[in-house]
Coordinates of C-alpha atoms and ligand atoms in Angstrom, one line a residue:
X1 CA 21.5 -40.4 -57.0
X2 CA 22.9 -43.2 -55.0
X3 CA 21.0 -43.6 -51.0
X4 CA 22.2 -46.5 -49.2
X5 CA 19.1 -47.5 -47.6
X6 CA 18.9 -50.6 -44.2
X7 CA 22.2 -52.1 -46.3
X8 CA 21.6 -51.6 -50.2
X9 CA 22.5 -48.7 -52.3
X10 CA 19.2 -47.7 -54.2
X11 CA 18.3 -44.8 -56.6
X12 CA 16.4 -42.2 -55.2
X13 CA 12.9 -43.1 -56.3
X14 CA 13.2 -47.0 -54.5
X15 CA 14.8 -45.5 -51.4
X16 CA 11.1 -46.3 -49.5
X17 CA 10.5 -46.1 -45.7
X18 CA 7.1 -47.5 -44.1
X19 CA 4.7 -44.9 -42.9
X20 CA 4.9 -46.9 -39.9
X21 CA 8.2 -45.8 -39.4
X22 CA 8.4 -44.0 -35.7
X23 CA 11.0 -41.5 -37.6
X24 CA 8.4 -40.5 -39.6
X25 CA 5.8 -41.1 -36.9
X26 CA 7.0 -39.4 -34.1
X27 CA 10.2 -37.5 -34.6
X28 CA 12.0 -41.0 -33.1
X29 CA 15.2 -40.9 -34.4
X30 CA 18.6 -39.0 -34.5
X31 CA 21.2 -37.8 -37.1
X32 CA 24.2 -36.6 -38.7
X33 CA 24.7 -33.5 -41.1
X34 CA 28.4 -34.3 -42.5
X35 CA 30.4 -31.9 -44.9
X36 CA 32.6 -32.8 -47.9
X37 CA 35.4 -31.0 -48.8
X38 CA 37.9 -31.7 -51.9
X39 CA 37.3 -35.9 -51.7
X40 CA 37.6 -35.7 -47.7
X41 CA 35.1 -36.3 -45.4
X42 CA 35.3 -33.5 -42.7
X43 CA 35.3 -34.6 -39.2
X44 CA 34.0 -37.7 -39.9
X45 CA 35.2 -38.9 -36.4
X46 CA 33.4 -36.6 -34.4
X47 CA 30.7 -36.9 -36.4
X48 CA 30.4 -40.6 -35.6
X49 CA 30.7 -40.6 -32.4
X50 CA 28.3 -37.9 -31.9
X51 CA 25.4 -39.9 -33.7
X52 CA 26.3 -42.9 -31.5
X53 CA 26.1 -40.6 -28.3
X54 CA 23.0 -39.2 -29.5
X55 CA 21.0 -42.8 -30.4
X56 CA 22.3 -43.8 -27.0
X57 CA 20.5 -41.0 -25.2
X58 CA 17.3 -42.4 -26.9
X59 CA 18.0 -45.9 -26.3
X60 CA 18.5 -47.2 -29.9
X61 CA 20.9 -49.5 -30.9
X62 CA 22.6 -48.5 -34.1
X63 CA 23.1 -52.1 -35.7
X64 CA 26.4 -51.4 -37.7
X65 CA 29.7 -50.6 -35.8
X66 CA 31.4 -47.3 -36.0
X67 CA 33.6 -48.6 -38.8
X68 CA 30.6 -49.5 -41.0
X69 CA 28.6 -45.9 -40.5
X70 CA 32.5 -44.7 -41.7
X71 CA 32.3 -47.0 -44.8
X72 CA 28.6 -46.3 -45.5
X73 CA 29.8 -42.5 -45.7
X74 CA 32.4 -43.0 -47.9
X75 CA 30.7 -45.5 -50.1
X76 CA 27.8 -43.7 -50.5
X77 CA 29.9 -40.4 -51.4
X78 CA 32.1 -42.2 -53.9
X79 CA 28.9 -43.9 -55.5
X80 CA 27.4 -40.3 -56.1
X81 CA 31.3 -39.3 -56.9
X82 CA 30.9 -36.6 -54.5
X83 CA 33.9 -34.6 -54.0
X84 CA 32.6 -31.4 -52.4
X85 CA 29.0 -31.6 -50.5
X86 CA 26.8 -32.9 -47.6
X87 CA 25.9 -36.1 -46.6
X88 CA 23.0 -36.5 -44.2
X89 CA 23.0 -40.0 -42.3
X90 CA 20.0 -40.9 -40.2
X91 CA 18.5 -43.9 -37.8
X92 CA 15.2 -43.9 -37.1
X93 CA 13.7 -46.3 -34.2
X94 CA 12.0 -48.1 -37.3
X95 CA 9.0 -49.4 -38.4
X96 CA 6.1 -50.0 -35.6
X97 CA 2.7 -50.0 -35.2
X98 CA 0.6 -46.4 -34.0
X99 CA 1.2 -46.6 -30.6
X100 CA 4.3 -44.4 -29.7
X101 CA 6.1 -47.0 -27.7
X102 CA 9.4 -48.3 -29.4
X103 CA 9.5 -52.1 -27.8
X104 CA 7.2 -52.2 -31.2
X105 CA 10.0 -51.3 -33.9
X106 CA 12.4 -54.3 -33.9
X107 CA 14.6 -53.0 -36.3
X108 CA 16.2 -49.3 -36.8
X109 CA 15.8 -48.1 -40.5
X110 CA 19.2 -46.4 -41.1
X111 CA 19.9 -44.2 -44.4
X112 CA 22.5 -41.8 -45.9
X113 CA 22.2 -39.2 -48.3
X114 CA 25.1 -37.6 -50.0
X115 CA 24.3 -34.7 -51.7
X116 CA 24.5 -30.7 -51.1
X117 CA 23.2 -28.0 -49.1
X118 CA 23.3 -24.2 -49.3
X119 CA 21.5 -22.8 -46.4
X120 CA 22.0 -19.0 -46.8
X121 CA 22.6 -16.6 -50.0
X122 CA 26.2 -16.8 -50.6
X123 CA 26.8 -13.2 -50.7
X124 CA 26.1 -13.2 -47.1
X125 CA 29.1 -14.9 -46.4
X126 CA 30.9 -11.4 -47.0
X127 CA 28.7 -9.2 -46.2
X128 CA 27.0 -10.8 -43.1
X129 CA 23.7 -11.7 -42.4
X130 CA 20.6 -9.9 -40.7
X131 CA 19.2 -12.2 -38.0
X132 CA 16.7 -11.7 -35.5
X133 CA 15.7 -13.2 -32.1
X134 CA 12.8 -15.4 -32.1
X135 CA 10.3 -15.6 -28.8
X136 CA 10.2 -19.4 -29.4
X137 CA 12.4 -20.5 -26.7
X138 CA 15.2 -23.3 -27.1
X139 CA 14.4 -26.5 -25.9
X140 CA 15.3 -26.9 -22.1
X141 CA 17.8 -29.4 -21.5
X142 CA 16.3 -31.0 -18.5
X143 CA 13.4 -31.9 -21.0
X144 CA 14.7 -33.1 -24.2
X145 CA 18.1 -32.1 -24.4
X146 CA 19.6 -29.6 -27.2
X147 CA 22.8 -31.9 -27.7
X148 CA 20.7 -34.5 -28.7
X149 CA 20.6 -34.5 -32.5
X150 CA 17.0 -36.0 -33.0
X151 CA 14.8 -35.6 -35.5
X152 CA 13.2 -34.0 -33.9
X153 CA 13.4 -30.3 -34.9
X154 CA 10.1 -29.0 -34.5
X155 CA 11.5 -26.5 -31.8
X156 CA 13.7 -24.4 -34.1
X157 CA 11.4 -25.1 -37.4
X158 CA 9.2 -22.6 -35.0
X159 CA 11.7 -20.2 -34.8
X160 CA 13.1 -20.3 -38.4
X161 CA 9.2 -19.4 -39.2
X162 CA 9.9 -16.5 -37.2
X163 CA 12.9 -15.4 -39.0
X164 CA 11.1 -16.2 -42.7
X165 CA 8.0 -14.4 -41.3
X166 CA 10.7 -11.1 -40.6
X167 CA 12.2 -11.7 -43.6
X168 CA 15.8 -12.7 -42.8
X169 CA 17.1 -16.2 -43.3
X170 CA 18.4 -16.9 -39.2
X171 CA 16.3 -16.9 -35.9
X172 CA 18.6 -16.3 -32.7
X173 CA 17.1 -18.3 -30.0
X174 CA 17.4 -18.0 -26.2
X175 CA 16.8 -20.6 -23.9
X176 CA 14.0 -20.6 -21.0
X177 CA 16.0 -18.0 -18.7
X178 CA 16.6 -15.1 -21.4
X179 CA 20.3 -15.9 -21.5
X180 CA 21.4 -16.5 -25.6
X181 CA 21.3 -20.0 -26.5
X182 CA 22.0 -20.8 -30.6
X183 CA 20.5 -20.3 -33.8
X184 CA 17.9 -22.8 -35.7
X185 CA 20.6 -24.9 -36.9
X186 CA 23.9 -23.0 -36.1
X187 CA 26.3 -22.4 -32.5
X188 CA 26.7 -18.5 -32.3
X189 CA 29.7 -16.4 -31.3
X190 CA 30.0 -12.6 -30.5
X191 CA 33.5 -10.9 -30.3
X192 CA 34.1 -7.8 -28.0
X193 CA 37.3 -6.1 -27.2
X194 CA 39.2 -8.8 -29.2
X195 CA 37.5 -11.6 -27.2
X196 CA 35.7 -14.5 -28.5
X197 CA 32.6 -15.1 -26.2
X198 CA 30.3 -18.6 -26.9
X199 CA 27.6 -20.0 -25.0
X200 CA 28.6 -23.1 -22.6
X201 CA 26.7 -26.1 -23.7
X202 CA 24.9 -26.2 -20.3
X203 CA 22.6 -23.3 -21.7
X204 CA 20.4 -26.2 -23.5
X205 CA 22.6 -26.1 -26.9
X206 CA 23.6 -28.4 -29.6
X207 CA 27.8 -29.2 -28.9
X208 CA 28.4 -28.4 -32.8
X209 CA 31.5 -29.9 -34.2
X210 CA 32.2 -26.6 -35.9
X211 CA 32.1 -24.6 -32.9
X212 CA 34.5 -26.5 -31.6
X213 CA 36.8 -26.7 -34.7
X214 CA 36.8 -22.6 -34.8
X215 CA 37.4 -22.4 -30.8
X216 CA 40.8 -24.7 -31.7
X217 CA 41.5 -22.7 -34.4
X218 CA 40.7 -19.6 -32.8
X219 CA 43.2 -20.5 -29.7
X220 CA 45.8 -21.9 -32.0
X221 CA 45.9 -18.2 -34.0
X222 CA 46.2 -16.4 -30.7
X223 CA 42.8 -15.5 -29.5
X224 CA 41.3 -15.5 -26.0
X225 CA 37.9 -17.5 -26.6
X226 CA 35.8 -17.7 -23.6
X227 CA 32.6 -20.4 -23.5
X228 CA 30.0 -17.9 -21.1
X229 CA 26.7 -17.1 -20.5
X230 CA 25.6 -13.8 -22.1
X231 CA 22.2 -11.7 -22.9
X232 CA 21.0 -9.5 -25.9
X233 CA 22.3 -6.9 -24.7
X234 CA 26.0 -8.5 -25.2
X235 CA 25.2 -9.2 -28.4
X236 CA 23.9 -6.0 -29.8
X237 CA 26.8 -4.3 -28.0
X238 CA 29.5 -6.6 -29.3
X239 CA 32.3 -6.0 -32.2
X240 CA 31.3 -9.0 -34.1
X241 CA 29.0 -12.0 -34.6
X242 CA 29.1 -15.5 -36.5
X243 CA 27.5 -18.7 -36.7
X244 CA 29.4 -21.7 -36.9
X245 CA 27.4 -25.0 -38.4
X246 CA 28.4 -28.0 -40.8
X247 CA 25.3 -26.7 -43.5
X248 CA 26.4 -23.1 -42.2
X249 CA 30.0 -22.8 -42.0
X250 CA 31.3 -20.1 -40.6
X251 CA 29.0 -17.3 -41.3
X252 CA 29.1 -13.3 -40.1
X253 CA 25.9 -11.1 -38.5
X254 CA 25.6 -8.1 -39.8
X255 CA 22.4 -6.8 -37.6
X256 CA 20.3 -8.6 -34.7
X257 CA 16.8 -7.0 -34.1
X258 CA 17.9 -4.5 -36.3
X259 CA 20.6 -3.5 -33.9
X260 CA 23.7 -3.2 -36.3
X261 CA 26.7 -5.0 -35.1
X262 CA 30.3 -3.4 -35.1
X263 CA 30.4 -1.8 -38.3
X264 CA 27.8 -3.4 -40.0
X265 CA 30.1 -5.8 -42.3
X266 CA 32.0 -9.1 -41.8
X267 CA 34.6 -8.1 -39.4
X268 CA 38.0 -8.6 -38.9
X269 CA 38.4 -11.4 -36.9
X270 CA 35.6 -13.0 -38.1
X271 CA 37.4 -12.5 -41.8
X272 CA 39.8 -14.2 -40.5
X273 CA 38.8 -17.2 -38.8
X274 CA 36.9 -17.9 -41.9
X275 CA 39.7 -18.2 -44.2
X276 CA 41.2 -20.6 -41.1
X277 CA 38.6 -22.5 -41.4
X278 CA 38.8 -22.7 -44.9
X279 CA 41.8 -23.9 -45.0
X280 CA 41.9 -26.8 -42.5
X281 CA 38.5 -28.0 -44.1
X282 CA 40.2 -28.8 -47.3
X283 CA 43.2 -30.7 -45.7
X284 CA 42.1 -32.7 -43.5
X285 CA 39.6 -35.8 -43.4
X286 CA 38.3 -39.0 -44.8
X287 CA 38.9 -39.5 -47.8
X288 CA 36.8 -40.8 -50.2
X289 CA 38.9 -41.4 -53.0
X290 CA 42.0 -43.1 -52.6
Ligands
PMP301 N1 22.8 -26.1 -33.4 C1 21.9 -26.8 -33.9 C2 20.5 -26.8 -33.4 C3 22.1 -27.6 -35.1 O1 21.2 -28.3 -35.6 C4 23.4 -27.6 -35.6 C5 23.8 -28.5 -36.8 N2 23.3 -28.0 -38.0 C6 24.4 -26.8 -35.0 C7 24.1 -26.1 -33.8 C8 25.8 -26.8 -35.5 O2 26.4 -28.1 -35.2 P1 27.6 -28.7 -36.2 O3 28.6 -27.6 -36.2 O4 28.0 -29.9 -35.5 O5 27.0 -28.9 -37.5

C-alpha cells in the first residue's frame, strides 16, 4: 500500500511520524474521511474545503494549495488503484518538543491513506441497526467546537465504549442541554408524519457532507426536511431513523434504548433515500482514472 507521506509516496511500513509529533502528542490536528465510488472521488470539493476550514479554526497553515490536497487524493488512490474505498487525509501541527504549545512545530506533517472502511455489519443496512444513547455528552460548541474535524475524538471514542459496552455498534449522543445532537461518527435523522427532522448545526454537531447530500436529495424527491431541535422522546416516537456519514452511508435505526422505531425495519423513506443516494454516489465526482 501506497501513503503519500509530507510529499513522497512510501509503502506502509516507511510511512514514519516522530513521537514528537503534536498529532500524536496532543490530539493537534484535523482531517478528512473521503469516500470512493466507481473511480470517482465523492465530494471531493466539500471535502477540501472543509479540512481547510477546520485547520483554520486551529490556526494551522496547510502548506499545499487546494489543488494539491485534490491531486494528493487522486494520486494516492490511483497509486493503490483504488476504484471503490476511503481515503483518510490528515495534518497534524507537526513535530515539536513536550510542551503543548505549537509556535514549537515549524512544519505540519500531512498524510493520506487510501484504503477501505466498513464500520457496521452490512446486513444492517437492510435491516437497521440497534443504537443506544450514551450519557457522555457531545462536546459543547462554545468549548471546542463539533464542526471542527480534529483529531481529536476522544469525546465520542467515550461514547462508542458505551454502545460496545451495550452491545450495539452506535452511541446516540446529546449535547449539554438534553436536546439530540449526533452519533460517534454519523449526523442523525428521524422521520415522522412523512417529515424529515435533523438537528441544526448550532446544537454542537459535525456539518457532515452527507447529511447535506441526503437533505438535497431528499428536497429534490419531494420531501419536506426540516433542520430542528428535538429530544428522545421525538426520537422513540418517530416513523423512522438513519444515520448519514462518509464511513456510514446512509444507514437505518431499527431500536434506540430499546424503544423500537416505526416498525422495527428499514422504512420506507429511508429505503428510498438510500437507493438515491446510491445512485448519485456513483455518478458523480473526481475521478481518478481518466
Ligand atoms: N459526525 C461526526 C462526529 C463525524 O465524525 C462524522 C464523520 N464521520 C459525521 C458526523 C458525518 O460527516 P460526513 O458525512 O461529512 O462524513
Amino acid at each position: 500500500m501506497y501513503i503519500y507521506l509530507d510529499g513522497d509516496y512510501v509503502q506502509e511500513q516507511d510511512a514514519k511520524v516522530s513521537v514528537f509529533d503534536h498529532g500524536l502528542l496532543y490530539g493537534d490536528g484535523v482531517f478528512e474521511g473521503i469516500r470512493v465510488y466507481d473511480g470517482k472521488i465523492f465530494k471531493c470539493k466539500e471535502h477540501i474545503d472543509r479540512l481547510f476550514e477546520a485547520a483554520k479554526a486551529i490556526m494551522i497553515e496547510i502548506p499545499l494549495t487546494k489543488t494539491e490536497v485534490e491531486e494528493i487524493l487522486v494520486t494516492t488512490c490511483k497509486k493503490n488503484t483504488l476504484q471503490k474505498g476511503y481515503i483518510r487525509f490528515v495534518v497534524t501541527r507537526g513535530k515539536g518538543d513536550l510542551g503543548l504549545s505549537p509556535d514549537k512545530c515549524p512544519t505540519p506533517t500531512v498524510f493520506c491513506i487510501a484504503s477501505d472502511i466498513s464500520l457496521y455489519p452490512a446486513q444492517m443496512y437492510e435491516t437497521g441497526m440497534p443504537i443506544i444513547t450514551a450519557s457522555q455528552r457531545r462536546n459543547k460548541a462554545t468549548i471546542v467546537d463539533p464542526q471542527i474535524k480534529s483529531l481529536n475524538y476522544l469525546n465520542n471514542i467515550l461514547a462508542k465504549i458505551e454502545a460496545n459496552q451495550a452491545g450495539v455498534p452506535e452511541a446516540l449522543m446529546l449535547n449539554h442541554d438534553g436536546i439530540v445532537a449526533e452519533c460517534t461518527a454519523d449526523n442523525v435523522f428521524i422521520i415522522k408524519k412523512g417529515v424529515i427532522y435533523t438537528p441544526p448545526i448550532h446544537v454542537g454537531i459535525l456539518d457532515g457532507i452527507t447529511r447535506s447530500t441526503v437533505i438535497d436529495i431528499a428536497r429534490k424527491v419531494g420531501y419536506t426536511v426540516v433542520e430542528k431541535e428535538f429530544t428522545l422522546f421525538n426520537v422513540y416516537n418517530a416513523d423512522e431513523c438513519f444515520l448519514t456519514g462518509t464511513g456510514a452511508e446512509v444507514i437505518p435505526v431499527n431500536s434506540v434504548d430499546r424503544r423500537i422505531i416505526g416498525e422495527g425495519v428499514c422504512g420506507p423513506i429511508t429505503k428510498q433515500l438510500l437507493e438515491e443516494f446510491h445512485k448519485v454516489a456513483s455518478c458523480d465526482g473526481v475521478a481518478v482514472f481518466e
